[in-house]
Coordinates of C-alpha atoms in Angstrom, one line a residue:
M14 CA -18.8 0.0 -29.1
G15 CA -18.9 -3.6 -30.1
G16 CA -17.2 -4.5 -26.8
F17 CA -19.9 -2.6 -24.9
A18 CA -22.6 -4.3 -26.9
S19 CA -21.2 -7.7 -25.8
A20 CA -20.6 -6.7 -22.2
L21 CA -24.0 -5.1 -21.7
T22 CA -26.0 -8.3 -22.6
P23 CA -28.1 -9.6 -19.6
V24 CA -25.9 -12.7 -19.2
N25 CA -22.6 -10.8 -19.1
L26 CA -24.1 -8.1 -16.9
L27 CA -25.1 -10.9 -14.5
F28 CA -21.6 -12.3 -14.5
A29 CA -20.1 -8.9 -13.9
F30 CA -22.4 -8.3 -11.0
A31 CA -21.6 -11.8 -9.5
G32 CA -17.9 -11.1 -10.0
V33 CA -18.0 -7.8 -8.2
I34 CA -19.9 -9.2 -5.2
L35 CA -17.8 -12.3 -5.0
G36 CA -14.6 -10.3 -5.4
T37 CA -15.6 -8.0 -2.6
A38 CA -16.4 -10.9 -0.4
V39 CA -13.1 -12.8 -1.0
G40 CA -11.2 -9.5 -0.6
V41 CA -12.9 -8.9 2.8
L42 CA -11.9 -12.4 4.1
P43 CA -8.2 -12.3 5.2
G44 CA -6.0 -14.5 3.2
I45 CA -8.6 -15.3 0.5
G46 CA -7.8 -13.0 -2.3
P47 CA -9.0 -12.7 -5.9
A48 CA -6.2 -14.9 -7.3
M49 CA -7.4 -17.8 -5.1
A50 CA -11.0 -17.2 -6.0
V51 CA -10.3 -17.1 -9.8
A52 CA -8.1 -20.3 -9.4
L53 CA -10.9 -22.1 -7.6
L54 CA -13.4 -21.1 -10.3
L55 CA -11.3 -22.3 -13.2
P56 CA -12.7 -25.9 -13.3
L57 CA -16.3 -24.4 -13.2
T58 CA -15.7 -22.1 -16.1
F59 CA -14.3 -24.6 -18.5
G60 CA -17.7 -25.0 -20.2
M61 CA -18.6 -21.3 -20.1
E62 CA -18.4 -18.7 -22.8
T63 CA -14.8 -17.3 -22.8
S64 CA -15.9 -13.7 -22.7
S65 CA -18.4 -14.3 -19.9
A66 CA -15.8 -16.1 -17.8
L67 CA -13.3 -13.3 -18.3
I68 CA -15.8 -10.6 -17.4
M69 CA -16.6 -12.4 -14.2
F70 CA -12.8 -12.8 -13.4
A71 CA -12.3 -9.1 -14.1
G72 CA -15.2 -8.3 -11.7
I73 CA -13.6 -10.6 -9.0
Y74 CA -10.2 -8.8 -9.6
Y75 CA -11.6 -5.3 -9.2
G76 CA -13.9 -6.3 -6.4
G77 CA -11.1 -8.0 -4.5
M78 CA -9.1 -4.8 -4.6
Y79 CA -11.9 -2.9 -2.8
G80 CA -12.7 -5.8 -0.4
G81 CA -9.1 -6.0 0.7
S82 CA -9.2 -2.3 1.7
T83 CA -12.4 -3.0 3.8
T84 CA -10.6 -5.3 6.3
S85 CA -7.5 -3.1 6.2
I86 CA -9.7 -0.1 7.3
L87 CA -12.0 -1.9 9.8
L88 CA -9.8 -4.6 11.3
N89 CA -6.2 -3.6 10.4
T90 CA -6.0 -6.9 8.6
P91 CA -5.3 -6.5 4.8
G92 CA -7.0 -9.1 2.6
E93 CA -4.5 -8.5 -0.2
S94 CA -0.8 -7.5 -0.1
A95 CA -1.7 -4.5 -2.3
T96 CA -3.9 -3.1 0.5
V97 CA -1.3 -3.4 3.2
I98 CA -0.6 0.4 3.1
T99 CA -4.3 1.2 3.5
A100 CA -4.2 -0.2 7.0
I101 CA -1.9 2.5 8.3
E102 CA -4.2 5.4 8.0
G103 CA -7.5 3.6 7.3
H104 CA -7.6 1.8 10.6
K105 CA -6.7 4.9 12.5
M106 CA -9.6 6.7 10.8
A107 CA -11.9 3.9 11.9
K108 CA -10.7 4.2 15.5
A109 CA -11.4 7.9 15.3
G110 CA -15.0 7.3 14.3
R111 CA -14.5 7.9 10.5
A112 CA -14.7 4.3 9.2
A113 CA -17.4 5.1 6.8
Q114 CA -15.5 8.1 5.4
A115 CA -12.4 5.9 4.9
L116 CA -14.5 3.2 3.1
A117 CA -16.2 5.9 1.0
T118 CA -12.9 7.5 -0.2
A119 CA -11.6 4.0 -0.9
A120 CA -14.7 3.2 -3.1
I121 CA -14.8 6.5 -4.9
G122 CA -11.0 6.4 -5.4
S123 CA -11.3 2.9 -6.8
F124 CA -13.9 4.0 -9.2
V125 CA -12.0 7.1 -10.4
A126 CA -8.7 5.4 -10.7
G127 CA -10.2 2.2 -12.3
T128 CA -12.1 4.3 -14.9
I129 CA -9.1 6.4 -15.8
G130 CA -6.8 3.4 -15.8
T131 CA -9.1 1.5 -18.2
A132 CA -9.3 4.6 -20.5
L133 CA -5.5 4.7 -20.5
L134 CA -5.5 0.9 -21.3
V135 CA -7.5 1.7 -24.4
T136 CA -5.6 4.8 -25.5
V137 CA -2.0 4.5 -24.6
A138 CA -1.4 0.7 -24.2
P139 CA 1.0 0.5 -27.2
I140 CA 3.1 3.4 -25.9
V141 CA 3.2 2.0 -22.3
V142 CA 4.1 -1.5 -23.5
K143 CA 6.9 -0.1 -25.7
F144 CA 8.3 1.9 -22.8
A145 CA 8.0 -1.1 -20.4
V146 CA 9.9 -3.4 -22.8
S147 CA 12.6 -0.8 -23.4
L148 CA 13.6 -0.8 -19.7
G149 CA 16.5 -3.0 -18.7
A150 CA 17.3 -4.8 -15.5
P151 CA 19.4 -1.9 -14.0
S152 CA 16.4 0.4 -14.2
Y153 CA 14.0 -2.2 -12.7
F154 CA 16.5 -2.8 -9.8
A155 CA 16.8 0.9 -9.2
I156 CA 13.0 1.3 -9.1
M157 CA 12.8 -1.4 -6.5
V158 CA 15.6 0.0 -4.4
L159 CA 13.7 3.3 -4.5
A160 CA 10.6 1.7 -3.1
L161 CA 12.5 -0.1 -0.4
V162 CA 14.4 2.9 0.8
T163 CA 11.7 5.5 0.7
V164 CA 9.1 3.4 2.6
T165 CA 11.6 2.3 5.2
A166 CA 13.0 5.7 5.8
V167 CA 9.6 7.4 6.1
L168 CA 7.6 4.9 8.1
G169 CA 7.9 4.5 11.9
S170 CA 9.5 6.7 14.5
S171 CA 13.0 5.3 14.1
K172 CA 14.9 4.7 10.8
I173 CA 17.1 2.0 12.5
R174 CA 14.0 0.0 13.5
G175 CA 12.6 0.5 10.0
F176 CA 15.7 -0.9 8.3
A177 CA 15.9 -3.7 10.9
A178 CA 12.4 -4.7 9.9
L179 CA 13.4 -4.5 6.2
G180 CA 16.3 -6.7 6.9
L181 CA 14.0 -9.4 8.4
G182 CA 11.8 -9.1 5.4
L183 CA 14.6 -9.5 2.9
A184 CA 15.9 -12.5 4.9
L185 CA 12.4 -14.2 4.7
G186 CA 12.4 -13.4 0.9
L187 CA 15.7 -15.3 0.5
V188 CA 14.3 -18.5 1.9
G189 CA 14.1 -21.2 -0.8
M190 CA 16.2 -22.1 -3.8
D191 CA 18.8 -19.8 -5.4
P192 CA 17.4 -18.9 -8.8
V193 CA 20.8 -19.2 -10.5
S194 CA 22.7 -22.0 -8.8
G195 CA 19.7 -24.0 -7.6
Q196 CA 21.3 -24.2 -4.1
Q197 CA 19.0 -24.2 -1.1
R198 CA 19.1 -21.1 1.1
L199 CA 17.8 -20.8 4.7
T200 CA 15.7 -24.0 4.4
F201 CA 17.4 -25.8 7.4
G202 CA 16.7 -29.1 5.6
F203 CA 13.0 -28.5 5.8
A204 CA 11.6 -29.7 2.4
P205 CA 8.5 -27.4 2.2
L206 CA 10.8 -24.3 2.4
V207 CA 12.6 -25.2 -0.8
D208 CA 9.9 -23.4 -2.9
G209 CA 10.2 -20.3 -0.7
L210 CA 7.7 -18.6 1.6
D211 CA 4.3 -17.9 0.0
I212 CA 3.5 -14.2 0.3
V213 CA -0.1 -15.0 1.2
V214 CA 1.1 -17.0 4.2
V215 CA 3.5 -14.3 5.3
A216 CA 1.1 -11.4 4.9
V217 CA -1.7 -13.3 6.7
A218 CA 0.6 -14.4 9.5
I219 CA 2.1 -10.9 10.1
F220 CA -1.2 -9.0 10.0
A221 CA -4.0 -11.4 10.9
I222 CA -2.2 -13.7 13.3
G223 CA 0.1 -11.1 14.7
E224 CA -2.8 -8.6 15.2
A225 CA -5.0 -11.2 16.8
L226 CA -2.3 -12.3 19.3
W227 CA -1.6 -8.6 20.1
I228 CA -5.3 -7.9 20.7
A229 CA -5.6 -11.1 22.8
A230 CA -2.6 -10.1 24.9
H231 CA -4.3 -6.8 25.8
L232 CA -7.9 -7.8 26.1
R233 CA -7.6 -8.5 29.9
T234 CA -5.7 -5.3 30.7
S235 CA -7.7 -3.0 28.4
P236 CA -11.3 -4.0 27.6
A237 CA -12.3 -3.9 23.9
R238 CA -13.9 -0.7 22.8
T239 CA -16.6 -0.3 20.2
I240 CA -15.3 2.0 17.6
P241 CA -17.9 4.6 16.5
V242 CA -18.9 4.5 12.9
G243 CA -19.8 8.1 12.0
A244 CA -21.8 9.5 9.0
P245 CA -21.7 7.2 5.9
W246 CA -20.6 9.9 3.5
M247 CA -17.6 12.2 2.8
G248 CA -17.9 15.8 3.8
K249 CA -16.8 18.8 1.7
E250 CA -13.4 18.9 3.4
D251 CA -12.9 15.1 2.7
W252 CA -13.6 15.7 -1.0
K253 CA -11.2 18.6 -1.1
R254 CA -8.4 16.5 0.5
S255 CA -9.1 13.3 -1.6
W256 CA -9.4 14.3 -5.2
K257 CA -5.8 15.2 -5.8
P258 CA -4.5 12.0 -4.1
W259 CA -6.9 10.0 -6.3
L260 CA -5.4 11.5 -9.5
R261 CA -1.8 11.2 -8.2
G262 CA -2.4 7.6 -7.1
T263 CA -3.8 6.9 -10.6
A264 CA -0.6 8.4 -12.1
F265 CA 1.5 6.0 -9.9
G266 CA -0.6 2.9 -10.3
F267 CA -1.2 2.5 -14.0
P268 CA 2.5 2.7 -15.2
F269 CA 3.7 0.4 -12.5
G270 CA 0.9 -2.1 -13.2
A271 CA 1.9 -2.1 -16.9
L272 CA 5.6 -2.7 -16.1
P273 CA 6.5 -6.4 -16.6
A274 CA 8.1 -6.4 -13.2
G275 CA 5.5 -4.1 -11.6
G276 CA 2.4 -4.8 -9.6
A277 CA 0.2 -3.0 -7.2
E278 CA 2.4 -3.1 -4.1
V279 CA 5.2 -0.6 -5.2
P280 CA 2.9 2.2 -6.4
T281 CA 0.7 2.0 -3.3
F282 CA 3.8 2.5 -1.1
L283 CA 5.1 5.3 -3.3
S284 CA 1.7 7.0 -3.3
Y285 CA 1.6 7.0 0.5
V286 CA 5.1 8.5 0.7
T287 CA 4.2 11.2 -1.8
E288 CA 1.0 12.1 -0.1
K289 CA 2.8 12.4 3.2
K290 CA 5.4 14.7 1.7
L291 CA 2.8 16.9 -0.1
S292 CA 0.1 17.0 2.5
K293 CA -0.9 20.3 4.2
H294 CA -1.6 18.2 7.3
P295 CA 1.5 16.0 7.7
E296 CA 0.9 15.8 11.5
E297 CA -2.2 13.7 10.8
F298 CA -0.2 10.9 9.1
G299 CA 0.0 8.0 11.4
H300 CA -3.1 9.2 13.2
G301 CA -5.7 8.9 10.4
A302 CA -5.0 11.1 7.4
I303 CA -7.6 10.6 4.6
E304 CA -5.0 11.3 1.9
G305 CA -3.2 8.1 3.2
V306 CA -6.2 6.1 2.2
A307 CA -7.3 7.9 -1.0
G308 CA -3.9 7.9 -2.8
P309 CA -2.9 4.2 -2.2
E310 CA -6.4 2.9 -3.0
A311 CA -6.4 4.8 -6.3
A312 CA -2.9 3.5 -7.1
N313 CA -4.1 0.0 -6.2
N314 CA -7.0 0.0 -8.7
A315 CA -5.2 1.9 -11.4
S316 CA -2.5 -0.8 -11.4
A317 CA -5.2 -3.4 -11.9
A318 CA -6.0 -1.9 -15.2
G319 CA -2.3 -1.4 -16.0
T320 CA -1.7 -5.1 -15.2
L321 CA -3.9 -6.2 -18.1
T322 CA -1.7 -4.3 -20.6
P323 CA 1.3 -6.6 -20.6
M324 CA -1.0 -9.6 -20.0
L325 CA -3.0 -9.0 -23.2
A326 CA -0.3 -7.4 -25.3
L327 CA 2.7 -9.4 -24.3
G328 CA 1.3 -12.5 -22.6
L329 CA 3.2 -11.4 -19.5
P330 CA 1.3 -11.4 -16.2
T331 CA 2.6 -9.1 -13.4
N332 CA 0.6 -10.5 -10.5
A333 CA -1.0 -13.7 -9.4
T334 CA -4.6 -12.9 -10.6
A335 CA -3.3 -12.0 -14.1
A336 CA -1.3 -15.2 -14.1
V337 CA -4.5 -17.3 -13.4
M338 CA -6.4 -15.4 -16.1
L339 CA -3.6 -16.1 -18.5
A340 CA -3.8 -19.8 -17.6
F341 CA -7.6 -19.6 -18.4
L342 CA -6.9 -18.1 -21.8
T343 CA -4.3 -20.8 -22.5
M344 CA -6.7 -23.5 -21.3
K345 CA -9.2 -22.1 -23.9
G346 CA -6.6 -22.4 -26.7
I347 CA -6.1 -18.6 -26.9
Q348 CA -2.6 -17.3 -27.0
P349 CA -2.1 -13.8 -25.5
G350 CA 0.4 -11.6 -27.3
P351 CA 0.8 -8.9 -29.9
L352 CA -1.7 -10.7 -32.3
L353 CA -4.4 -11.1 -29.6
F354 CA -6.0 -7.8 -30.5
E355 CA -6.2 -8.9 -34.2
N356 CA -7.2 -12.5 -33.7
E357 CA -9.7 -12.1 -30.8
P358 CA -10.9 -8.5 -31.0
D359 CA -14.4 -9.3 -29.7
L360 CA -13.0 -11.0 -26.6
V361 CA -10.5 -8.2 -25.9
W362 CA -12.9 -5.3 -26.3
A363 CA -15.7 -7.0 -24.4
L364 CA -13.2 -7.5 -21.5
I365 CA -12.1 -3.9 -21.6
A366 CA -15.7 -2.6 -21.8
S367 CA -16.6 -4.9 -18.8
L368 CA -13.9 -3.1 -16.8
F369 CA -15.9 0.2 -17.1
I370 CA -19.1 -1.6 -16.2
G371 CA -17.5 -3.4 -13.2
N372 CA -16.1 -0.2 -11.9
T373 CA -19.5 1.4 -12.0
L374 CA -21.1 -1.6 -10.3
L375 CA -18.4 -1.6 -7.6
L376 CA -19.3 2.0 -6.7
L377 CA -23.1 1.6 -6.8
I378 CA -23.0 -1.6 -4.7
N379 CA -20.3 -0.9 -2.2
L380 CA -20.8 2.8 -1.4
P381 CA -24.3 2.2 0.0
L382 CA -22.9 -0.8 1.9
A383 CA -20.2 1.3 3.7
P384 CA -22.3 1.6 6.9
L385 CA -23.0 -2.2 6.8
W386 CA -19.3 -3.0 6.5
A387 CA -18.6 -0.6 9.3
K388 CA -21.0 -2.5 11.6
L389 CA -18.4 -5.2 11.7
L390 CA -16.6 -3.1 14.2
K391 CA -19.4 -3.7 16.7
I392 CA -18.8 -7.5 16.8
P393 CA -17.2 -8.4 20.2
R394 CA -13.5 -8.7 19.8
P395 CA -13.2 -12.4 20.9
Y396 CA -15.7 -13.6 18.3
L397 CA -14.3 -11.3 15.7
Y398 CA -10.7 -12.3 16.0
A399 CA -11.7 -16.0 16.4
G400 CA -13.3 -15.6 13.0
I401 CA -10.3 -13.9 11.6
L402 CA -8.0 -16.7 12.8
F403 CA -10.3 -19.3 11.3
F404 CA -10.4 -17.6 7.8
A405 CA -6.7 -16.8 8.0
T406 CA -5.9 -20.4 8.7
L407 CA -8.2 -21.6 6.0
G408 CA -6.8 -19.1 3.5
A409 CA -3.2 -20.0 4.3
F410 CA -3.9 -23.7 4.1
S411 CA -5.7 -23.3 0.8
V412 CA -2.6 -21.9 -0.9
N413 CA -0.7 -25.1 -1.1
M414 CA -2.8 -27.6 0.9
Q415 CA 0.2 -28.3 3.1
V416 CA 0.1 -28.7 6.9
A417 CA 3.6 -27.2 7.0
D418 CA 2.0 -23.8 6.0
L419 CA 0.0 -23.9 9.2
W420 CA 3.3 -24.2 11.3
L421 CA 4.8 -21.4 9.2
L422 CA 1.7 -19.3 9.8
L423 CA 2.0 -19.7 13.5
L424 CA 5.8 -19.0 13.6
I425 CA 5.6 -15.9 11.4
G426 CA 2.5 -14.8 13.3
L427 CA 4.6 -14.9 16.5
L428 CA 7.2 -12.8 14.7
G429 CA 4.4 -10.3 13.9
F430 CA 3.5 -10.2 17.5
A431 CA 7.1 -9.6 18.4
L432 CA 7.4 -6.7 15.9
R433 CA 4.4 -5.0 17.6
R434 CA 5.8 -5.7 21.1
F435 CA 9.2 -4.0 20.3
G436 CA 7.9 -1.2 18.1
L437 CA 9.3 -2.3 14.7
P438 CA 7.1 -1.3 11.8
V439 CA 5.5 -4.1 9.9
L440 CA 5.4 -2.5 6.4
P441 CA 9.1 -2.7 5.6
L442 CA 9.1 -6.4 6.5
I443 CA 6.3 -7.1 4.1
L444 CA 7.9 -4.9 1.4
G445 CA 11.1 -6.9 1.8
V446 CA 9.3 -10.2 1.4
I447 CA 7.4 -9.0 -1.7
I448 CA 10.0 -7.0 -3.5
G449 CA 13.2 -8.7 -2.2
P450 CA 13.1 -11.7 -4.6
M451 CA 12.2 -9.5 -7.6
A452 CA 15.0 -7.1 -6.8
E453 CA 17.4 -10.0 -6.5
E454 CA 16.4 -11.3 -9.9
Q455 CA 17.0 -7.9 -11.5
L456 CA 20.3 -7.5 -9.6
R457 CA 21.5 -10.9 -10.9
K458 CA 20.5 -9.9 -14.5
S459 CA 22.3 -6.6 -14.2
F460 CA 25.5 -8.3 -13.1
Q461 CA 25.2 -10.9 -15.8
L462 CA 24.8 -8.1 -18.5
S463 CA 27.9 -6.2 -17.1
A464 CA 30.1 -9.3 -16.6
G465 CA 30.1 -8.8 -12.8
E466 CA 31.0 -5.1 -13.0
V467 CA 29.3 -2.9 -10.3
S468 CA 29.1 -0.1 -12.8
G469 CA 26.4 -2.1 -14.6
L470 CA 23.9 -1.0 -12.0
W471 CA 23.9 2.6 -13.2
S472 CA 24.5 1.8 -16.9
E473 CA 21.1 3.3 -17.9
P474 CA 20.1 7.0 -17.6
L475 CA 16.8 6.2 -15.7
A476 CA 18.8 4.1 -13.1
V477 CA 21.2 7.1 -12.6
G478 CA 18.3 9.5 -12.1
I479 CA 16.7 7.2 -9.6
Y480 CA 19.9 6.7 -7.6
V481 CA 20.3 10.5 -7.4
L482 CA 16.8 10.7 -6.2
I483 CA 17.5 8.1 -3.5
A484 CA 20.6 10.0 -2.4
I485 CA 18.5 13.2 -2.1
L486 CA 15.8 11.5 -0.1
L487 CA 18.3 10.1 2.3
L488 CA 20.5 13.2 2.7
L489 CA 17.9 15.9 2.6
P490 CA 16.5 15.2 6.1
V491 CA 20.1 15.2 7.5
V492 CA 20.8 18.5 5.8
I493 CA 17.6 20.1 7.0
S494 CA 18.2 18.8 10.6
S495 CA 21.7 20.3 10.5
I496 CA 20.4 23.7 9.3
R497 CA 17.8 23.7 12.0
R498 CA 20.4 22.9 14.7
K499 CA 22.6 25.8 13.5
R500 CA 19.6 28.1 13.4
G501 CA 18.7 27.0 16.9
T502 CA 22.3 27.8 18.1
G503 CA 22.1 31.2 16.5
T504 CA 18.7 31.9 18.1
A505 CA 20.0 30.8 21.5
A506 CA 22.9 33.3 21.2
S507 CA 20.5 36.0 20.1
D508 CA 18.3 35.3 23.2
A509 CA 21.3 35.5 25.5
L510 CA 22.4 38.8 23.9
L511 CA 18.9 40.3 24.3
A512 CA 18.7 39.1 27.8
G513 CA 22.0 40.9 28.6
T514 CA 20.6 44.0 27.0
A515 CA 17.5 43.7 29.1
A516 CA 19.5 43.5 32.3
E517 CA 21.6 46.6 31.3
T518 CA 18.4 48.5 30.5
A519 CA 16.9 47.6 33.9
K520 CA 19.9 48.9 35.9
P521 CA 19.2 52.7 35.5
V522 CA 15.6 52.2 36.5
L523 CA 16.6 50.6 39.8
H524 CA 18.9 53.5 40.6
G525 CA 16.5 56.3 39.5
T526 CA 14.2 58.5 41.5
G527 CA 11.0 57.4 43.2
S528 CA 10.1 54.8 45.8
A529 CA 11.3 51.2 45.8
S530 CA 7.8 50.0 45.1
E531 CA 7.7 52.1 41.9
Q532 CA 11.2 51.1 40.8
E533 CA 10.7 47.3 40.9
P534 CA 7.6 47.1 38.7
S535 CA 9.3 49.4 36.2
A536 CA 12.3 47.1 36.0
K537 CA 10.1 44.0 35.6
R538 CA 8.1 45.7 32.8
T539 CA 11.3 46.5 31.0
E540 CA 12.5 42.9 31.3
H541 CA 9.2 41.5 30.0
A542 CA 9.2 43.9 27.1
N543 CA 12.7 42.8 26.1
A544 CA 11.8 39.2 26.6
A545 CA 8.8 39.6 24.3
E546 CA 11.0 41.2 21.7
S547 CA 13.4 38.2 22.1
D548 CA 10.6 35.7 21.5
E549 CA 9.4 37.6 18.4
S550 CA 13.0 37.6 17.1

């Protein structure tokens, strides 16, 4: 209650409102995410009240999560890596005239998941932190392998193309310096590559630049079409299909956000895969399924609340925005860790209370603005993608302020264009770049703990269970396909047997009494009747 008393003061409410608006704006702009916005504001907040600045940063964080989904849905250009998965179904919904419904389920899902996630932060933070700390490197590595395999095997029409794209992503993730030996890898003597490829540059290049080049290549042959917007609200069927994915997405997002090696990317991918498996309309996935927007968006925002758990309780940030917020606390002379709740209770509870307030503001502000955001689709394509290229270039350059990033942006953008040209899915590549380095780190730790023994990878019960799950996920489609083929062979043999029976049945009729004109229809009727029985069988 003391936290709410502090967060509901007019000044802090104003900062929360400004944070939500600013966060949504920077989330909408490709390449300019909440981490960058918070970092740019650090010098301006040095003289501010600590709680007010943190409340504004939390508003930017939550608002950026929703704003990133806006460009994913409307333009197929994620503003944040965590909203990459939303582009799959959200943009298809927009093309089908359901942009406002996609934006509405994203906003409401964000509110539901964020509120539940914040409540969990209050109630079960000690338990989640204890569980997260108890996990070893083998379990972390197994979780990451699960994310890589499931998404790659499910997305796209071809598993070979999916794993090829994943290989490209893992290769891009290896660029830089070896974390153990310090040796340069895949840098080709180019100094700016020593620190590795920044995920913002890669994501913006693959999605924004690649999409813009792809659209430009087809503007002459196929004129740009204005996508219809549709009614700015969710119908009864949309609510019915969204509420379960919201809850399941929350269940995925919060624990992964709380894991020291977690983040928002993995739970959004796993949520999408789960919804595709559980959906009563699996044929809609890839063509605009609302579950594919509701689940990942809920996971995205629930992980935002989960991320604050290790940051406040352990001083361990799990994403870029949390790292910048941690730097702000350190700059203010406040040390996050187990004693933070005892030493700075007013600050902590004001921040947590502001998360509830920011979630409500996010819903109240952005839900009515859904039709306004959807009107972006009516902007002529040349102007729209020229703007996207401008902000993408600005965002990529702002990361490190290096001209080399612009060349990397262009080269990786051409790679994104090539992926679209040859039908390779983009998601596994991005997943490889994001999770690849983290997986390598956990793999190295596992081998160090087991003195190089491969058995160290399954030295923990959770890791064993995850590897069994991976084997089931990979082998189950093969087994099902084999069973279907055998059933198909049996059905074909049954059809042949029934057809032979039909022919035998037709013979006596042909040799019976009556005129030829009466005999022939009788034989045909018998054949049709047996054929119908065969079809039913």
